[in-house]
């Protein structure tokens, strides 16, 4: 249900005293009550104005004030905080920072550059140059955006610091000096943890409290390392509205808004199941108008491409999530309490979000090199595709055995992209993919590439490969462990260099799964069905979390929800996606979103960097599901 904003409690009033107070020059309510203005963040109250020069005394008659009959006026509500996003990953649209700074009013601009794979990339970069380890693209974007941000009073908060937030903060100061722009730069550290033997990186996911401390100290730019993606929003919101660790519902609302913003244009029509309904050729980046109670409106700058509607926001809410409890360092947000409402063109309101105390532990992401990998893709054209596939596999197995250095892991996958009686050679061809792995570089290098090349004139008719075989490359492995939040030295390094320790939350709550809803909506009555793709009426978005994948599926009206909630069970999901039939699959029901979210444990092996699967991040798993046919009641389908 929608939770109304907390109401302020009126101060206790007392009758006016018969003796008048000492007379002083009249002061306005606004002068007594600090008000947060657009483009600023809440902080210490402004200094009192200087005393006025002595004035000529003019005798006046003083009328004793009448007794008060009404309570004093409430102070004005804080101005909503407008937080935009200009990056959803390391490599996102370069000119997004300038577009967001010039496209409309903002108070804070965020940039999310980090992912599990990015931390591995930065770890390898730091091996070559210890002074790096951060997302250098951010500096190049800032070179053209810093002046705009200062001119417009926009704070910048980014996790581009990666493995070296202090180094990036120093580089930002050097850039500002070169440009002749005065800015106050702060950074957050403490995410770096002791790196276990054999690993490259170990970083805890921090919350937004360190960011809030930096902003309250007057920072114009805050650089972090590994924080949760949503922390880039919860930190500025907490600083602006003065939230403390006990303001759980407000923090949870900001977490949900942050989760919608974190992947940039995925909230405005990018990677959207129903992309054909809108012009999504160049979606604008999203922003959130956050209110004091944690509710928000997701929107975008006027005139930018894409769309913000209930479905685009729902899709992003489901992305890379698990159960109804969405845990973070500051708060656990209850996704089963989220209420969405279309509030106008390209404006979706988020309200009703309930928060619970965060868990006592933080997630720590570990990255290591897992070994060496090589890949060869053979093209099989025309007739006898299966027989050609068998021949090359047998020949390759024999060549590897003769070499005496067969890789530890050998995987074949035949993709039947061929069509009968095809009009082009490409559409007449199938792809046979070989992937090998081993701890020894030589076992996946010359041994494999040589075996492939030597088949060139002695294998199946039409033999060729998509690219010359290479020498192989290292692959990464991601693991996640937990550490007590009290053991992590979360530290805000303020603009003046002061180091401020950020304490762990005093109240925590162990995570537990939310029980399924006691009742699902009433199922549809029996009726005639037709076998059609699920995607004719349901949207989906999928992604990765370590070695697991998630697939969120939603429908756009209550009638379809009555069908989906009962039809798309774990058993039916595994029937539609046979690749998951031997894996653990969980289903989580989110009635307010008319959605079910599936988590597939272990589908991605050791994570995206290990590239254990054709689609290593499960980005298209949802689209595969939508393409599968099942019996759908005709009342849910349009004519035809």
Coordinates of C-alpha atoms in Angstrom, one line a residue:
X1 CA 0.0 0.0 0.0
X2 CA 1.0 3.6 -0.4
X3 CA 2.5 5.0 2.8
X4 CA 1.7 8.7 3.4
X5 CA 4.6 11.1 4.2
X6 CA 5.2 11.5 7.9
X7 CA 3.3 14.4 9.3
X8 CA 5.1 17.0 11.4
X9 CA 3.9 17.3 15.0
X10 CA 2.7 20.8 15.9
X11 CA 4.6 22.4 18.7
X12 CA 2.8 22.6 22.0
X13 CA 1.1 26.1 22.1
X14 CA 0.7 28.1 25.3
X15 CA -1.6 31.1 25.8
X16 CA 0.0 34.5 25.2
X17 CA 1.5 36.1 28.3
X18 CA -0.2 39.2 29.6
X19 CA 3.2 40.9 29.8
X20 CA 4.5 41.7 26.4
X21 CA 8.0 40.4 25.4
X22 CA 10.9 42.8 25.1
X23 CA 10.4 44.7 21.8
X24 CA 13.0 43.9 19.1
X25 CA 13.0 44.8 15.4
X26 CA 10.6 42.5 13.6
X27 CA 12.1 39.4 12.0
X28 CA 10.5 37.4 9.2
X29 CA 9.8 33.7 9.6
X30 CA 12.1 33.1 6.6
X31 CA 14.9 34.8 8.4
X32 CA 14.5 32.5 11.4
X33 CA 14.1 29.3 9.5
X34 CA 16.8 28.1 7.1
X35 CA 15.3 27.0 3.8
X36 CA 17.2 24.7 1.4
X37 CA 17.2 26.4 -2.0
X38 CA 17.4 24.7 -5.3
X39 CA 21.0 23.8 -6.3
X40 CA 22.2 23.6 -2.7
X41 CA 22.5 20.8 -0.1
X42 CA 21.5 21.0 3.5
X43 CA 24.3 22.0 5.8
X44 CA 25.0 24.4 8.6
X45 CA 22.6 27.4 8.8
X46 CA 24.0 30.5 7.1
X47 CA 25.7 33.1 9.2
X48 CA 23.6 35.9 10.6
X49 CA 23.6 39.1 8.5
X50 CA 25.7 42.0 9.7
X51 CA 24.0 44.4 12.1
X52 CA 22.4 47.4 10.4
X53 CA 23.9 50.9 10.9
X54 CA 22.3 52.9 13.7
X55 CA 19.1 54.6 12.6
X56 CA 17.5 57.9 13.7
X57 CA 15.1 57.3 16.5
X58 CA 11.5 58.2 15.7
X59 CA 8.9 58.1 18.5
X60 CA 6.1 55.6 17.6
X61 CA 3.2 54.3 19.5
X62 CA 3.5 50.6 20.4
X63 CA 0.4 48.4 20.3
X64 CA 0.5 45.4 22.6
X65 CA 0.1 42.2 20.4
X66 CA -3.2 40.4 20.7
X67 CA -3.2 36.9 22.2
X68 CA -2.3 34.1 19.7
X69 CA -5.3 32.3 18.3
X70 CA -3.6 30.0 15.8
X71 CA -0.5 27.8 15.9
X72 CA 2.7 29.2 14.3
X73 CA 3.2 28.6 10.6
X74 CA 5.1 25.4 9.7
X75 CA 8.4 26.0 8.0
X76 CA 8.3 25.5 4.3
X77 CA 8.9 22.0 3.0
X78 CA 12.4 21.4 1.7
X79 CA 12.8 21.7 -2.0
X80 CA 12.9 18.4 -3.9
X81 CA 16.4 17.4 -4.8
X82 CA 17.0 16.8 -8.6
X83 CA 19.6 14.1 -9.1
X84 CA 20.6 13.0 -12.6
X85 CA 22.7 10.2 -14.0
X86 CA 25.3 10.6 -16.7
X87 CA 26.8 7.1 -16.8
X88 CA 25.6 3.6 -16.3
X89 CA 28.9 1.7 -16.9
X90 CA 32.5 2.3 -17.8
X91 CA 32.2 3.1 -21.5
X92 CA 28.7 4.7 -21.6
X93 CA 27.9 7.7 -23.8
X94 CA 30.8 10.1 -23.5
X95 CA 28.8 13.3 -24.0
X96 CA 26.1 12.4 -21.4
X97 CA 27.7 14.6 -18.8
X98 CA 27.5 17.7 -20.9
X99 CA 24.0 16.8 -22.1
X100 CA 22.7 16.4 -18.5
X101 CA 24.4 19.7 -17.3
X102 CA 22.9 21.7 -20.2
X103 CA 19.6 20.0 -20.7
X104 CA 17.7 21.3 -17.6
X105 CA 18.0 22.1 -13.9
X106 CA 19.9 19.7 -11.7
X107 CA 21.2 19.8 -8.1
X108 CA 23.4 16.7 -8.3
X109 CA 24.9 14.7 -11.2
X110 CA 26.0 11.2 -10.6
X111 CA 28.1 8.8 -12.6
X112 CA 28.2 5.0 -12.1
X113 CA 31.3 3.5 -13.7
X114 CA 31.8 0.3 -11.7
X115 CA 30.7 -3.3 -12.2
X116 CA 32.1 -6.7 -11.2
X117 CA 34.0 -6.9 -14.5
X118 CA 35.2 -3.3 -14.3
X119 CA 36.9 -3.9 -11.0
X120 CA 38.9 -6.7 -12.6
X121 CA 39.8 -4.5 -15.5
X122 CA 41.0 -1.7 -13.1
X123 CA 42.9 -4.3 -11.1
X124 CA 44.9 -5.3 -14.2
X125 CA 45.4 -1.7 -15.1
X126 CA 46.8 -1.0 -11.6
X127 CA 49.3 -3.8 -12.0
X128 CA 50.8 -1.9 -14.9
X129 CA 50.7 1.5 -13.2
X130 CA 50.0 1.7 -9.5
X131 CA 49.0 5.4 -9.8
X132 CA 45.9 4.4 -11.9
X133 CA 43.1 2.0 -11.0
X134 CA 40.3 4.5 -11.7
X135 CA 38.0 5.2 -14.6
X136 CA 40.0 7.7 -16.6
X137 CA 37.1 8.5 -18.9
X138 CA 35.6 10.5 -16.1
X139 CA 38.4 13.0 -16.2
X140 CA 38.0 13.6 -19.9
X141 CA 34.3 14.1 -19.5
X142 CA 35.0 16.5 -16.6
X143 CA 37.4 18.5 -18.7
X144 CA 34.4 19.9 -20.7
X145 CA 31.8 19.6 -17.9
X146 CA 33.5 21.0 -14.8
X147 CA 32.9 24.7 -15.8
X148 CA 29.3 24.0 -16.6
X149 CA 28.7 22.2 -13.3
X150 CA 30.3 25.1 -11.2
X151 CA 28.4 27.7 -13.2
X152 CA 25.1 26.0 -12.6
X153 CA 25.8 25.0 -9.0
X154 CA 25.6 21.3 -9.7
X155 CA 27.4 18.9 -7.3
X156 CA 29.0 15.8 -8.9
X157 CA 29.1 12.4 -7.2
X158 CA 30.8 9.5 -8.9
X159 CA 32.3 6.1 -8.1
X160 CA 34.8 6.5 -10.9
X161 CA 37.5 6.3 -8.2
X162 CA 37.4 2.5 -8.6
X163 CA 40.5 1.1 -6.8
X164 CA 42.1 4.5 -6.3
X165 CA 39.6 7.2 -5.2
X166 CA 42.3 9.3 -3.6
X167 CA 44.3 9.3 -6.8
X168 CA 41.3 10.3 -8.9
X169 CA 40.5 13.1 -6.4
X170 CA 44.0 14.5 -6.8
X171 CA 43.7 14.3 -10.6
X172 CA 40.4 16.2 -10.4
X173 CA 42.1 19.0 -8.4
X174 CA 45.0 19.1 -10.9
X175 CA 42.4 19.4 -13.8
X176 CA 40.5 22.1 -12.0
X177 CA 43.8 24.1 -11.4
X178 CA 44.7 23.7 -15.1
X179 CA 41.2 25.0 -16.1
X180 CA 41.4 27.9 -13.6
X181 CA 38.3 26.7 -11.8
X182 CA 38.0 26.7 -8.0
X183 CA 36.3 23.5 -6.7
X184 CA 36.2 21.7 -3.4
X185 CA 37.0 18.0 -3.9
X186 CA 36.4 15.2 -1.4
X187 CA 36.6 11.4 -1.6
X188 CA 35.4 8.3 0.3
X189 CA 37.7 5.4 1.1
X190 CA 37.7 2.3 3.2
X191 CA 36.2 0.0 0.7
X192 CA 39.6 -1.6 0.0
X193 CA 40.0 -4.8 2.0
X194 CA 42.9 -7.1 2.6
X195 CA 43.5 -8.9 -0.7
X196 CA 43.6 -12.7 -0.2
X197 CA 46.5 -14.7 -1.8
X198 CA 45.9 -15.2 -5.5
X199 CA 43.4 -12.3 -5.9
X200 CA 43.7 -9.0 -7.6
X201 CA 41.1 -6.9 -5.8
X202 CA 38.9 -7.1 -2.6
X203 CA 36.4 -4.3 -2.1
X204 CA 33.5 -3.9 0.3
X205 CA 30.3 -2.2 -1.0
X206 CA 29.9 0.9 1.1
X207 CA 26.7 2.9 1.6
X208 CA 26.0 6.6 1.1
X209 CA 26.8 8.0 4.6
X210 CA 30.4 8.9 3.6
X211 CA 29.2 10.8 0.5
X212 CA 26.7 12.6 2.7
X213 CA 29.5 13.7 5.1
X214 CA 31.5 15.0 2.2
X215 CA 28.6 17.1 0.8
X216 CA 27.7 18.5 4.2
X217 CA 31.3 19.6 4.5
X218 CA 30.9 21.7 1.4
X219 CA 32.3 19.4 -1.3
X220 CA 31.5 20.2 -4.9
X221 CA 32.8 16.9 -6.2
X222 CA 32.8 13.6 -4.3
X223 CA 34.8 10.7 -5.6
X224 CA 34.3 7.2 -4.2
X225 CA 35.6 3.7 -4.8
X226 CA 33.3 0.7 -4.5
X227 CA 30.0 1.9 -3.1
X228 CA 26.6 0.4 -3.9
X229 CA 25.2 1.9 -7.1
X230 CA 22.2 3.4 -5.1
X231 CA 24.6 5.1 -2.6
X232 CA 25.3 7.7 -5.3
X233 CA 21.7 8.8 -4.7
X234 CA 21.1 8.0 -1.0
X235 CA 24.2 10.0 0.0
X236 CA 23.2 13.3 -1.6
X237 CA 19.5 12.9 -0.5
X238 CA 20.6 12.2 3.1
X239 CA 22.8 15.3 3.1
X240 CA 20.1 17.5 1.6
X241 CA 17.2 16.4 3.8
X242 CA 19.2 15.7 7.0
X243 CA 18.2 12.1 7.2
X244 CA 19.8 10.0 9.8
X245 CA 20.3 6.2 10.0
X246 CA 16.9 5.8 11.6
X247 CA 15.0 7.3 8.6
X248 CA 14.6 3.9 7.1
X249 CA 11.6 4.5 4.9
X250 CA 13.1 7.7 3.4
X251 CA 16.4 6.0 2.8
X252 CA 14.6 3.0 1.2
X253 CA 12.8 5.3 -1.1
X254 CA 16.1 6.9 -2.2
X255 CA 17.6 3.4 -2.7
X256 CA 14.8 2.5 -5.1
X257 CA 15.2 5.8 -7.0
X258 CA 19.0 5.1 -7.1
X259 CA 18.4 1.7 -8.5
X260 CA 16.3 3.1 -11.3
X261 CA 18.9 5.7 -12.1
X262 CA 22.0 3.5 -11.8
X263 CA 21.9 2.0 -15.3
X264 CA 21.3 5.3 -17.1
X265 CA 19.1 4.9 -20.2
X266 CA 17.8 1.5 -19.2
X267 CA 15.2 3.6 -17.3
X268 CA 14.3 5.7 -20.4
X269 CA 13.7 3.1 -23.0
X270 CA 17.1 1.5 -23.5
X271 CA 17.2 -2.3 -23.7
X272 CA 13.4 -2.2 -23.3
X273 CA 11.2 -5.2 -24.2
X274 CA 8.5 -3.0 -25.9
X275 CA 11.0 -0.8 -27.7
X276 CA 8.8 -0.6 -30.8
X277 CA 6.2 1.4 -29.0
X278 CA 8.5 4.5 -28.7
X279 CA 11.4 6.3 -30.4
X280 CA 14.4 4.9 -28.4
X281 CA 17.1 5.6 -31.0
X282 CA 18.9 8.0 -28.5
X283 CA 17.3 7.8 -25.1
X284 CA 17.9 10.7 -22.7
X285 CA 19.5 10.0 -19.4
X286 CA 17.2 9.8 -16.3
X287 CA 16.8 12.0 -13.3
X288 CA 14.9 11.7 -10.0
X289 CA 13.1 14.4 -8.1
X290 CA 13.5 13.2 -4.6
X291 CA 11.3 14.5 -1.8
X292 CA 11.9 14.8 2.0
X293 CA 9.9 11.6 2.7
X294 CA 11.9 9.5 0.2
X295 CA 9.3 9.5 -2.5
X296 CA 10.4 10.5 -5.9
X297 CA 9.5 11.2 -9.5
X298 CA 11.6 9.6 -12.3
X299 CA 11.8 11.8 -15.4
X300 CA 14.3 13.1 -17.9
X301 CA 15.2 16.5 -19.4
X302 CA 12.6 17.9 -21.8
X303 CA 13.3 17.3 -25.5
X304 CA 15.5 14.2 -25.0
X305 CA 14.7 10.9 -26.6
X306 CA 13.2 7.8 -25.1
X307 CA 10.4 7.5 -22.7
X308 CA 9.7 7.3 -18.9
X309 CA 6.6 5.3 -18.2
X310 CA 5.4 2.6 -15.8
X311 CA 6.9 -0.2 -17.9
X312 CA 10.4 1.3 -18.3
X313 CA 10.6 2.0 -14.6
X314 CA 9.3 -1.5 -13.7
X315 CA 11.8 -3.1 -16.0
X316 CA 14.7 -1.3 -14.3
X317 CA 13.4 -2.0 -10.9
X318 CA 13.5 -5.7 -11.6
X319 CA 17.0 -5.6 -13.1
X320 CA 19.7 -7.6 -11.2
X321 CA 17.5 -8.0 -8.1
X322 CA 16.5 -11.1 -6.1
X323 CA 13.8 -11.3 -3.5
X324 CA 11.5 -8.7 -2.1
X325 CA 14.2 -7.6 0.4
X326 CA 16.8 -5.5 -1.5
X327 CA 19.6 -5.2 1.0
X328 CA 22.2 -2.5 1.2
X329 CA 24.6 -1.0 3.7
X330 CA 22.3 1.8 4.8
X331 CA 18.9 0.1 4.6
X332 CA 17.0 -2.9 3.3
X333 CA 14.4 -1.7 0.9
X334 CA 11.2 -3.7 0.6
X335 CA 10.5 -4.0 -3.2
X336 CA 7.1 -5.5 -2.5
X337 CA 6.0 -2.2 -1.1
X338 CA 6.9 0.0 -4.1
X339 CA 4.0 1.8 -5.7
X340 CA 4.3 3.4 -9.1
X341 CA 2.0 6.0 -10.7
X342 CA 2.2 7.8 -14.0
X343 CA 2.1 11.5 -13.1
X344 CA 2.3 13.0 -16.5
X345 CA 4.3 12.6 -19.7
X346 CA 7.7 11.1 -18.9
X347 CA 7.0 11.3 -15.2
X348 CA 6.6 8.3 -13.0
X349 CA 6.1 8.6 -9.2
X350 CA 7.6 6.2 -6.7
X351 CA 6.0 6.1 -3.3
X352 CA 5.2 3.8 -0.4
X353 CA 8.6 2.2 -0.1
X354 CA 9.2 0.7 3.3
X355 CA 12.7 0.3 4.8
X356 CA 14.1 -2.1 7.3
X357 CA 17.4 -2.0 9.2
X358 CA 20.4 -3.1 7.0
X359 CA 22.1 -6.4 7.6
X360 CA 25.1 -6.5 9.9
X361 CA 27.5 -7.5 7.1
X362 CA 28.7 -5.9 3.9
X363 CA 29.3 -7.6 0.6
X364 CA 32.9 -7.8 -0.5
X365 CA 33.7 -8.5 -4.1
X366 CA 36.8 -10.5 -4.9
X367 CA 38.4 -10.7 -8.3
X368 CA 41.2 -13.0 -9.4
X369 CA 42.6 -14.4 -12.6
X370 CA 41.1 -17.8 -13.1
X371 CA 43.4 -19.1 -15.8
X372 CA 43.7 -19.0 -19.6
X373 CA 41.0 -19.2 -22.2
X374 CA 40.9 -19.6 -26.0
X375 CA 38.0 -19.8 -28.5
X376 CA 37.6 -20.9 -32.1
X377 CA 34.4 -20.6 -34.1
X378 CA 34.0 -23.0 -37.1
X379 CA 31.5 -22.1 -39.8
X380 CA 29.5 -25.1 -41.1
X381 CA 27.6 -24.4 -44.3
X382 CA 24.8 -26.1 -46.3
X383 CA 24.0 -29.8 -45.9
X384 CA 24.9 -32.3 -43.2
X385 CA 25.5 -29.8 -40.5
X386 CA 25.4 -32.4 -37.7
X387 CA 27.8 -34.7 -39.5
X388 CA 30.2 -31.9 -40.2
X389 CA 30.1 -31.0 -36.5
X390 CA 30.9 -34.6 -35.5
X391 CA 33.8 -34.8 -37.9
X392 CA 35.6 -31.6 -36.7
X393 CA 35.1 -32.6 -33.0
X394 CA 36.6 -36.0 -33.6
X395 CA 39.6 -34.5 -35.5
X396 CA 40.2 -31.9 -32.9
X397 CA 40.1 -34.5 -30.0
X398 CA 42.6 -36.6 -31.8
X399 CA 44.9 -33.6 -32.4
X400 CA 44.8 -32.6 -28.8
X401 CA 45.5 -36.1 -27.6
X402 CA 48.6 -36.3 -29.9
X403 CA 49.9 -33.0 -28.6
X404 CA 50.1 -34.3 -25.0
X405 CA 48.8 -31.0 -23.7
X406 CA 45.1 -31.2 -23.9
X407 CA 43.3 -28.3 -22.1
X408 CA 41.7 -29.1 -18.8
X409 CA 38.3 -28.0 -20.0
X410 CA 37.0 -28.3 -23.6
X411 CA 33.4 -27.2 -24.5
X412 CA 31.6 -27.4 -27.8
X413 CA 28.4 -25.6 -28.7
X414 CA 26.6 -25.8 -32.1
X415 CA 24.4 -22.9 -32.9
X416 CA 21.9 -23.8 -35.7
X417 CA 21.8 -20.4 -37.3
X418 CA 21.4 -22.1 -40.8
X419 CA 18.2 -22.1 -42.8
X420 CA 17.2 -24.6 -45.5
X421 CA 17.4 -23.5 -49.1
X422 CA 18.9 -20.2 -47.9
X423 CA 19.2 -17.2 -50.3
X424 CA 22.6 -16.2 -48.9
X425 CA 25.7 -18.2 -47.8
X426 CA 25.6 -16.6 -44.3
X427 CA 22.0 -17.7 -43.7
X428 CA 22.9 -21.2 -44.9
X429 CA 25.6 -21.5 -42.2
X430 CA 25.7 -22.7 -38.6
X431 CA 28.4 -21.9 -36.0
X432 CA 30.3 -24.4 -34.0
X433 CA 32.0 -22.8 -31.1
X434 CA 34.9 -24.3 -29.2
X435 CA 36.0 -22.9 -25.8
X436 CA 39.0 -24.2 -23.9
X437 CA 40.4 -23.3 -20.5
X438 CA 43.4 -24.3 -18.5
X439 CA 45.8 -22.9 -15.8
X440 CA 48.6 -23.2 -18.3
X441 CA 48.7 -20.6 -21.1
X442 CA 50.5 -23.0 -23.5
X443 CA 47.7 -25.6 -23.2
X444 CA 45.2 -23.1 -24.6
X445 CA 47.6 -21.3 -26.9
X446 CA 49.7 -22.8 -29.6
X447 CA 48.3 -26.3 -29.0
X448 CA 44.7 -25.2 -29.8
X449 CA 45.4 -22.6 -32.5
X450 CA 47.8 -25.1 -34.3
X451 CA 45.2 -27.9 -34.2
X452 CA 42.6 -25.6 -35.7
X453 CA 44.9 -24.3 -38.5
X454 CA 46.2 -27.7 -39.4
X455 CA 42.6 -28.8 -40.2
X456 CA 42.3 -26.2 -42.9
X457 CA 42.8 -28.6 -45.9
X458 CA 41.8 -31.9 -44.3
X459 CA 38.4 -31.5 -42.7
X460 CA 34.7 -31.0 -43.7
X461 CA 33.8 -29.4 -47.0
X462 CA 33.7 -25.6 -46.9
X463 CA 36.0 -25.5 -43.8
X464 CA 36.7 -22.0 -42.5
X465 CA 36.6 -20.1 -39.2
X466 CA 35.3 -16.7 -38.2
X467 CA 38.7 -15.4 -37.2
X468 CA 42.3 -16.7 -37.1
X469 CA 42.9 -18.6 -33.9
X470 CA 44.8 -16.6 -31.3
X471 CA 47.2 -17.5 -28.5
X472 CA 44.6 -17.3 -25.8
X473 CA 44.0 -14.7 -23.0
X474 CA 43.5 -14.7 -19.2
X475 CA 40.0 -14.8 -17.8
X476 CA 38.7 -13.6 -14.5
X477 CA 36.7 -15.0 -11.7
X478 CA 34.4 -13.0 -9.3
X479 CA 33.5 -14.2 -5.8
X480 CA 31.5 -12.5 -3.1
X481 CA 32.0 -12.9 0.6
X482 CA 30.6 -11.1 3.7
X483 CA 32.5 -9.0 6.3
X484 CA 31.1 -7.4 9.5
X485 CA 30.2 -3.8 8.8
X486 CA 31.9 -2.8 12.0
X487 CA 35.2 -4.1 10.7
X488 CA 35.2 -1.8 7.6
X489 CA 36.9 1.6 8.1
X490 CA 34.4 3.7 6.1
X491 CA 36.0 7.1 5.9
X492 CA 35.1 10.5 4.4
X493 CA 38.1 12.6 3.4
X494 CA 36.6 16.1 3.5
X495 CA 37.7 19.0 1.2
X496 CA 40.1 20.4 3.8
X497 CA 41.7 17.0 4.2
X498 CA 40.0 16.1 7.5
X499 CA 39.4 12.4 7.8
X500 CA 35.9 11.7 9.2
X501 CA 35.1 8.1 10.3
X502 CA 31.7 6.9 9.2
X503 CA 30.2 4.6 11.9
X504 CA 28.4 1.4 10.9
X505 CA 24.7 1.4 11.5
X506 CA 23.9 0.8 15.2
X507 CA 20.8 -1.2 14.5
X508 CA 20.9 -4.1 12.0
X509 CA 18.6 -7.0 11.0
X510 CA 19.6 -10.4 9.7
X511 CA 18.2 -11.0 6.2
X512 CA 15.5 -13.5 5.7
X513 CA 13.3 -14.3 2.6
X514 CA 9.9 -12.7 2.5
X515 CA 7.2 -15.4 2.4
X516 CA 5.2 -15.5 -0.8
X517 CA 2.0 -13.5 -0.7
X518 CA -0.8 -15.3 1.2
X519 CA -3.1 -14.9 -1.7
X520 CA -2.5 -14.4 -5.4
X521 CA -5.1 -12.7 -7.6
X522 CA -8.0 -14.9 -8.6
X523 CA -7.1 -16.9 -11.7
X524 CA -8.9 -16.3 -14.9
X525 CA -11.8 -18.6 -15.6
X526 CA -11.1 -21.4 -18.2
X527 CA -11.3 -20.2 -21.7
X528 CA -9.9 -20.9 -25.2
X529 CA -6.2 -20.4 -25.5
X530 CA -3.7 -19.9 -28.3
X531 CA 0.0 -20.9 -28.5
X532 CA 1.9 -17.6 -28.8
X533 CA 5.2 -16.2 -27.6
X534 CA 5.1 -15.0 -24.0
X535 CA 6.5 -11.7 -25.1
X536 CA 3.2 -10.7 -26.9
X537 CA 1.9 -9.6 -23.5
X538 CA 4.8 -9.8 -21.0
X539 CA 8.0 -7.8 -20.7
X540 CA 11.2 -9.1 -19.3
X541 CA 14.6 -7.8 -18.2
X542 CA 17.5 -10.1 -17.2
X543 CA 21.0 -9.6 -15.8
X544 CA 23.8 -11.1 -13.7
X545 CA 25.0 -11.1 -10.1
X546 CA 28.2 -13.1 -9.9
X547 CA 27.5 -16.6 -11.1
X548 CA 23.7 -16.2 -10.8
X549 CA 21.2 -14.7 -13.3
X550 CA 17.9 -13.0 -12.7
X551 CA 14.9 -12.7 -15.0
X552 CA 12.2 -10.2 -14.1
X553 CA 8.9 -10.6 -15.9
X554 CA 6.0 -8.2 -15.8
X555 CA 2.6 -7.4 -17.4
X556 CA 0.9 -4.1 -17.9
X557 CA -2.6 -4.7 -16.6
X558 CA -4.5 -6.5 -13.9
X559 CA -6.2 -8.9 -16.2
X560 CA -2.9 -10.2 -17.6
X561 CA -1.5 -10.4 -14.0
X562 CA -4.2 -12.8 -13.0
X563 CA -2.9 -15.1 -15.7
X564 CA 0.8 -14.6 -15.2
X565 CA 0.9 -15.0 -11.4
X566 CA -0.5 -18.5 -11.8
X567 CA 1.0 -19.6 -15.1
X568 CA 4.7 -18.7 -14.8
X569 CA 5.7 -21.0 -12.0
X570 CA 9.3 -22.3 -11.5
X571 CA 8.3 -25.5 -13.2
X572 CA 6.9 -23.7 -16.3
X573 CA 10.0 -21.4 -16.3
X574 CA 12.3 -24.4 -16.5
X575 CA 10.2 -26.0 -19.2
X576 CA 10.5 -22.9 -21.3
X577 CA 14.2 -22.5 -20.6
X578 CA 15.6 -26.1 -20.6
X579 CA 19.1 -24.7 -19.9
X580 CA 17.9 -24.1 -16.3
X581 CA 16.2 -27.4 -15.6
X582 CA 19.1 -28.8 -13.5
X583 CA 19.7 -25.6 -11.6
X584 CA 18.1 -24.1 -8.5
X585 CA 15.5 -21.5 -9.6
X586 CA 13.7 -19.2 -7.1
X587 CA 10.5 -17.3 -7.8
X588 CA 9.7 -14.0 -6.0
X589 CA 6.3 -12.4 -6.4
X590 CA 5.9 -8.6 -6.5
X591 CA 2.2 -7.9 -6.8
X592 CA 2.4 -4.1 -6.8
X593 CA 4.6 -4.3 -9.9
X594 CA 2.5 -7.1 -11.5
X595 CA 5.8 -9.0 -11.7
X596 CA 7.5 -12.2 -10.9
X597 CA 11.3 -12.3 -10.5
X598 CA 13.3 -15.5 -11.1
X599 CA 16.8 -16.1 -9.8
X600 CA 18.8 -18.9 -11.5
X601 CA 21.6 -20.0 -9.3
X602 CA 24.9 -20.9 -11.0
X603 CA 23.8 -20.3 -14.6
X604 CA 26.9 -18.0 -15.2
X605 CA 29.5 -20.3 -13.6
X606 CA 32.2 -18.1 -12.1
X607 CA 30.8 -14.8 -13.3
X608 CA 30.9 -12.6 -16.3
X609 CA 34.7 -12.4 -16.6
X610 CA 34.9 -16.2 -16.8
X611 CA 32.7 -16.1 -20.0
X612 CA 31.4 -19.6 -19.2
X613 CA 28.3 -19.0 -21.4
X614 CA 27.3 -17.7 -24.8
X615 CA 25.7 -14.8 -23.1
X616 CA 28.0 -14.4 -20.1
X617 CA 25.9 -11.6 -18.4
X618 CA 22.5 -13.2 -19.1
X619 CA 21.5 -9.9 -20.8
X620 CA 19.3 -11.7 -23.4
X621 CA 17.9 -14.5 -21.1
X622 CA 14.7 -12.6 -20.7
X623 CA 14.3 -12.1 -24.4
X624 CA 14.8 -15.9 -24.9
X625 CA 12.0 -16.5 -22.4
X626 CA 9.7 -14.0 -24.2
X627 CA 10.3 -15.8 -27.5
X628 CA 9.1 -19.1 -26.1
X629 CA 5.5 -20.2 -26.9
X630 CA 2.9 -21.2 -24.4
X631 CA -0.9 -21.4 -24.2
X632 CA -2.3 -17.9 -23.6
X633 CA -6.0 -17.1 -23.1
X634 CA -7.4 -15.4 -26.1
X635 CA -9.0 -12.7 -24.0
X636 CA -5.4 -11.4 -23.3
X637 CA -4.6 -11.2 -27.0
X638 CA -5.6 -8.6 -29.5
X639 CA -7.5 -9.4 -32.7
X640 CA -5.8 -11.6 -35.2

